[in-house]
Amino acid sequence: MIRIGVLASGSGSNLQAILDACAAGGIDGAVAVVLSNVPGARALERARSAGVPGEVLPSKGVVDRDAYDALLVDALRRRGVDLVCLAGYMRIVTPSFLQAFGPSAATQGCPRVMNVHPALLPSFPGLHAQRQAVEHGVRFSGCTVHFVDAGTDTGPIIAQSVVPVLPGDGEEALAARILAEEHRLYPQAVQWFAQGRLSVSGRRVSVRDAAAPAVDGLASPVLERADR
Ligand code: GRF
């Protein structure tokens, strides 16, 4: 059973998906603490409803990022956290934070900080990923769960899920379609971590005994002749 610390700035629907999976036995672990940099964030309310301790560390106006992240590390260590999940956490974590939750023997060399991003990385990192995808005119987008490194959305990819961008989609419609996939993908990736099935070699993450997708090819718009 792993102890999970979740960092969230907003609505916390991914936090909810992780809480629900823990309660339903889909994750061999429990959320030990939810930390938010935004007072009044809905994520804190979700923590309260689930009986999980929540703490606010307001970040507004904070200039010393290392000192701020040291407080986070303290709060997470106090709760004995094994894995940190960023879930709609709108701050970049510092190298010293990442070092505090770096690879350990117990994790087969896996870092101990994960994030979910609403695009198929390395496309559309950073803010407004869904808007970037719509404006770029891609036919598919999706979400990525990855280990966090010092860059913005650049860490080793654990898993991705694809959704189509449909004609007429705006940012919101695409975001909703992607979010539903995030809620499936993130708890699964956390469970793989909890089961000790992840390992990292360079940029590449392996998931022991995971099934490969059955799809040979996926075109959009759908191709009209099967023999082409
Ligand atoms: C998600 O789309 C996540 O990928 C992005 O911010 C959104 C957070 O949603 N980083 P929620 O707070 O989990 O509902």
Tab-separated table of C-alpha atoms and ligand atoms in Angstrom:
chain	number	residue	atom	x	y	z
A	1	MET	CA	0.000	0.000	0.000
A	2	ILE	CA	1.566	3.241	-1.087
A	3	ARG	CA	0.926	6.618	0.462
A	4	ILE	CA	0.073	9.231	-2.144
A	5	GLY	CA	0.416	12.988	-1.812
A	6	VAL	CA	-1.622	15.021	-4.296
A	7	LEU	CA	-0.800	18.616	-5.260
A	8	ALA	CA	-3.730	20.446	-6.839
A	9	SER	CA	-4.596	24.046	-7.623
A	10	GLY	CA	-8.109	23.791	-8.972
A	11	SER	CA	-11.141	21.618	-9.381
A	12	GLY	CA	-9.393	18.393	-8.447
A	13	SER	CA	-11.333	16.032	-10.687
A	14	ASN	CA	-8.166	13.991	-11.222
A	15	LEU	CA	-7.700	13.923	-7.454
A	16	GLN	CA	-11.253	12.603	-7.246
A	17	ALA	CA	-10.478	9.868	-9.770
A	18	ILE	CA	-7.484	8.807	-7.671
A	19	LEU	CA	-9.498	8.926	-4.422
A	20	ASP	CA	-12.259	6.853	-6.021
A	21	ALA	CA	-9.793	4.294	-7.369
A	22	CYS	CA	-8.169	3.947	-3.937
A	23	ALA	CA	-11.598	3.428	-2.342
A	24	ALA	CA	-12.631	0.882	-4.974
A	25	GLY	CA	-9.419	-1.155	-4.734
A	26	GLY	CA	-8.168	0.007	-8.124
A	27	ILE	CA	-5.071	1.492	-6.515
A	28	ASP	CA	-3.130	-0.371	-3.841
A	29	GLY	CA	-2.704	2.768	-1.833
A	30	ALA	CA	-4.333	5.717	-0.157
A	31	VAL	CA	-4.160	9.459	-0.509
A	32	ALA	CA	-2.337	10.590	2.633
A	33	VAL	CA	-2.542	14.333	2.046
A	34	VAL	CA	-3.784	16.910	-0.452
A	35	LEU	CA	-1.815	20.128	-0.710
A	36	SER	CA	-3.001	23.187	-2.567
A	37	ASN	CA	-1.382	26.510	-3.316
A	38	VAL	CA	-4.826	28.077	-3.837
A	39	PRO	CA	-7.015	28.806	-0.801
A	40	GLY	CA	-10.564	27.644	-1.455
A	41	ALA	CA	-9.606	25.274	-4.281
A	42	ARG	CA	-12.346	22.711	-4.900
A	43	ALA	CA	-9.708	19.988	-4.570
A	44	LEU	CA	-9.530	20.749	-0.833
A	45	GLU	CA	-13.258	20.257	-0.495
A	46	ARG	CA	-12.938	16.887	-2.238
A	47	ALA	CA	-10.182	15.917	0.205
A	48	ARG	CA	-12.381	16.898	3.145
A	49	SER	CA	-15.312	14.865	1.823
A	50	ALA	CA	-13.053	11.837	1.481
A	51	GLY	CA	-11.701	12.275	5.015
A	52	VAL	CA	-8.203	13.053	3.721
A	53	PRO	CA	-6.119	15.786	5.362
A	54	GLY	CA	-5.822	18.904	3.224
A	55	GLU	CA	-3.389	21.745	3.670
A	56	VAL	CA	-3.125	25.126	1.976
A	57	LEU	CA	0.207	26.735	1.336
A	58	PRO	CA	-0.671	29.963	-0.480
A	59	SER	CA	1.844	30.671	-3.223
A	60	LYS	CA	0.612	34.075	-4.294
A	61	GLY	CA	3.398	36.622	-3.995
A	62	VAL	CA	5.943	33.976	-2.999
A	63	VAL	CA	9.266	34.725	-4.669
A	64	ASP	CA	11.560	32.184	-3.055
A	65	ARG	CA	10.542	29.031	-4.890
A	66	ASP	CA	13.050	26.844	-3.095
A	67	ALA	CA	11.791	27.922	0.322
A	68	TYR	CA	8.192	27.337	-0.775
A	69	ASP	CA	8.958	23.880	-2.137
A	70	ALA	CA	10.865	23.023	1.043
A	71	LEU	CA	7.597	23.577	2.935
A	72	LEU	CA	5.843	21.236	0.514
A	73	VAL	CA	8.514	18.589	0.951
A	74	ASP	CA	8.166	18.864	4.745
A	75	ALA	CA	4.402	18.493	4.582
A	76	LEU	CA	4.662	15.466	2.291
A	77	ARG	CA	7.377	13.799	4.369
A	78	ARG	CA	5.405	14.360	7.569
A	79	ARG	CA	2.675	12.218	6.016
A	80	GLY	CA	5.120	9.548	4.859
A	81	VAL	CA	4.317	10.059	1.178
A	82	ASP	CA	5.808	7.549	-1.283
A	83	LEU	CA	4.462	9.066	-4.503
A	84	VAL	CA	3.565	12.661	-5.339
A	85	CYS	CA	0.836	13.186	-7.940
A	86	LEU	CA	0.517	16.597	-9.534
A	87	ALA	CA	-3.125	16.963	-10.526
A	88	GLY	CA	-3.933	20.309	-12.042
A	89	TYR	CA	-1.106	21.828	-10.001
A	90	MET	CA	-0.354	25.116	-11.698
A	91	ARG	CA	3.221	25.612	-10.524
A	92	ILE	CA	6.531	24.288	-11.725
A	93	VAL	CA	8.239	22.298	-8.995
A	94	THR	CA	11.887	23.077	-8.276
A	95	PRO	CA	14.862	20.768	-8.815
A	96	SER	CA	15.249	20.497	-5.029
A	97	PHE	CA	11.660	19.238	-4.744
A	98	LEU	CA	12.352	16.666	-7.462
A	99	GLN	CA	15.515	15.609	-5.693
A	100	ALA	CA	13.583	15.030	-2.468
A	101	PHE	CA	11.303	12.643	-4.370
A	102	GLY	CA	13.890	11.256	-6.754
A	103	PRO	CA	14.431	7.631	-7.710
A	104	SER	CA	15.027	5.184	-4.882
A	105	ALA	CA	15.928	1.527	-4.644
A	106	ALA	CA	12.346	0.816	-3.585
A	107	THR	CA	10.998	2.265	-6.850
A	108	GLN	CA	13.289	0.454	-9.317
A	109	GLY	CA	14.860	3.736	-10.260
A	110	CYS	CA	11.543	5.461	-10.938
A	111	PRO	CA	11.209	9.065	-9.889
A	112	ARG	CA	8.456	9.614	-7.346
A	113	VAL	CA	6.631	12.576	-8.893
A	114	MET	CA	3.995	12.126	-11.624
A	115	ASN	CA	1.877	14.544	-13.614
A	116	VAL	CA	-1.044	14.361	-16.012
A	117	HIS	CA	-1.064	16.644	-19.038
A	118	PRO	CA	-4.020	17.196	-21.403
A	119	ALA	CA	-2.172	16.559	-24.684
A	120	LEU	CA	-0.117	13.901	-26.387
A	121	LEU	CA	3.321	15.051	-25.301
A	122	PRO	CA	5.717	16.181	-26.604
A	123	SER	CA	3.063	18.095	-28.568
A	124	PHE	CA	1.493	21.070	-26.856
A	125	PRO	CA	3.300	21.276	-23.513
A	126	GLY	CA	2.549	24.118	-21.115
A	127	LEU	CA	-0.646	26.072	-20.653
A	128	HIS	CA	-3.838	25.795	-22.738
A	129	ALA	CA	-2.836	22.511	-24.340
A	130	GLN	CA	-6.358	21.831	-25.562
A	131	ARG	CA	-6.635	25.265	-27.194
A	132	GLN	CA	-3.236	24.751	-28.819
A	133	ALA	CA	-4.446	21.424	-30.250
A	134	VAL	CA	-7.666	22.898	-31.655
A	135	GLU	CA	-5.858	25.870	-33.165
A	136	HIS	CA	-3.177	23.664	-34.687
A	137	GLY	CA	-5.796	21.546	-36.438
A	138	VAL	CA	-4.565	18.156	-35.232
A	139	ARG	CA	-6.946	15.227	-35.788
A	140	PHE	CA	-6.088	13.503	-32.523
A	141	SER	CA	-5.100	14.685	-29.110
A	142	GLY	CA	-5.313	13.044	-25.701
A	143	CYS	CA	-3.542	12.940	-22.406
A	144	THR	CA	-0.206	11.874	-21.034
A	145	VAL	CA	0.840	10.664	-17.597
A	146	HIS	CA	4.546	11.190	-17.123
A	147	PHE	CA	7.235	11.354	-14.509
A	148	VAL	CA	8.180	14.907	-13.738
A	149	ASP	CA	11.618	16.274	-14.526
A	150	ALA	CA	12.989	19.806	-14.344
A	151	GLY	CA	11.393	20.865	-17.652
A	152	THR	CA	7.803	21.791	-18.398
A	153	ASP	CA	5.926	18.576	-19.277
A	154	THR	CA	9.128	16.955	-20.546
A	155	GLY	CA	9.603	13.959	-18.229
A	156	PRO	CA	9.541	10.266	-19.214
A	157	ILE	CA	6.152	9.186	-20.533
A	158	ILE	CA	4.365	6.429	-18.608
A	159	ALA	CA	1.116	6.182	-20.581
A	160	GLN	CA	-0.970	8.057	-23.115
A	161	SER	CA	-4.567	7.917	-24.231
A	162	VAL	CA	-5.812	9.244	-27.560
A	163	VAL	CA	-9.062	11.028	-28.350
A	164	PRO	CA	-10.200	12.415	-31.710
A	165	VAL	CA	-10.586	16.123	-32.287
A	166	LEU	CA	-13.988	16.302	-33.947
A	167	PRO	CA	-15.138	18.839	-36.506
A	168	GLY	CA	-16.643	21.774	-34.675
A	169	ASP	CA	-14.775	21.065	-31.448
A	170	GLY	CA	-13.829	24.090	-29.444
A	171	GLU	CA	-11.389	24.135	-26.581
A	172	GLU	CA	-14.050	23.194	-24.040
A	173	ALA	CA	-15.479	20.217	-25.901
A	174	LEU	CA	-12.013	18.819	-26.475
A	175	ALA	CA	-10.995	19.467	-22.870
A	176	ALA	CA	-14.026	17.529	-21.604
A	177	ARG	CA	-13.277	14.573	-23.887
A	178	ILE	CA	-9.651	14.540	-22.779
A	179	LEU	CA	-10.525	14.941	-19.092
A	180	ALA	CA	-12.650	11.785	-19.163
A	181	GLU	CA	-9.574	9.918	-20.414
A	182	GLU	CA	-7.354	11.520	-17.769
A	183	HIS	CA	-9.646	10.063	-15.128
A	184	ARG	CA	-9.038	6.573	-16.524
A	185	LEU	CA	-5.363	6.920	-17.282
A	186	TYR	CA	-4.020	8.575	-14.142
A	187	PRO	CA	-5.333	6.044	-11.587
A	188	GLN	CA	-4.054	3.213	-13.796
A	189	ALA	CA	-0.562	4.717	-13.962
A	190	VAL	CA	-0.568	5.195	-10.183
A	191	GLN	CA	-1.580	1.572	-9.728
A	192	TRP	CA	1.287	0.402	-11.958
A	193	PHE	CA	3.621	2.413	-9.740
A	194	ALA	CA	2.031	0.956	-6.600
A	195	GLN	CA	2.465	-2.550	-7.968
A	196	GLY	CA	6.141	-1.892	-8.681
A	197	ARG	CA	5.631	-2.566	-12.384
A	198	LEU	CA	7.268	0.601	-13.722
A	199	SER	CA	10.914	0.973	-14.587
A	200	VAL	CA	12.774	3.750	-16.353
A	201	SER	CA	15.712	3.541	-18.704
A	202	GLY	CA	16.777	6.924	-20.029
A	203	ARG	CA	13.576	8.509	-21.298
A	204	ARG	CA	11.768	5.210	-21.738
A	205	VAL	CA	9.364	3.810	-19.180
A	206	SER	CA	8.447	0.117	-19.202
A	207	VAL	CA	5.274	-1.259	-17.695
A	208	ARG	CA	5.808	-4.897	-16.763
A	209	ASP	CA	3.131	-7.272	-18.117
A	210	ALA	CA	1.032	-4.499	-19.659
A	211	ALA	CA	-0.995	-5.364	-22.759
A	212	ALA	CA	-0.130	-3.630	-26.027
A	213	PRO	CA	-2.992	-1.840	-27.784
A	214	ALA	CA	-4.843	-3.897	-30.379
A	215	VAL	CA	-5.243	-1.063	-32.870
A	216	ASP	CA	-3.300	-1.329	-36.140
A	217	GLY	CA	-4.009	2.168	-37.306
A	218	LEU	CA	-6.437	4.904	-36.521
A	219	ALA	CA	-7.197	7.509	-39.145
A	220	SER	CA	-9.263	10.650	-38.916
A	221	PRO	CA	-11.343	11.343	-40.886
A	222	VAL	CA	-11.977	7.624	-41.247
A	223	LEU	CA	-10.550	6.209	-44.494
A	224	GLU	CA	-13.205	5.332	-47.025
A	225	ARG	CA	-11.671	2.305	-48.727
A	226	ALA	CA	-10.519	-0.676	-46.721
A	227	ASP	CA	-8.143	-1.902	-49.492
A	228	ARG	CA	-6.028	1.228	-49.686
B	1	GRF	C1	-6.427	18.657	-16.251
B	1	GRF	O1	-6.828	18.781	-17.592
B	1	GRF	C2	-4.969	18.416	-16.157
B	1	GRF	O2	-4.457	17.634	-17.187
B	1	GRF	C3	-4.408	19.800	-16.249
B	1	GRF	O3	-5.314	20.596	-15.518
B	1	GRF	C4	-6.594	19.963	-15.488
B	1	GRF	C5	-6.893	19.765	-14.039
B	1	GRF	O4	-8.156	19.275	-13.838
B	1	GRF	N1	-3.039	19.836	-15.796
B	1	GRF	P1	-8.590	18.819	-12.375
B	1	GRF	O5	-8.182	19.917	-11.397
B	1	GRF	O6	-7.949	17.511	-12.070
B	1	GRF	O7	-10.091	18.728	-12.474
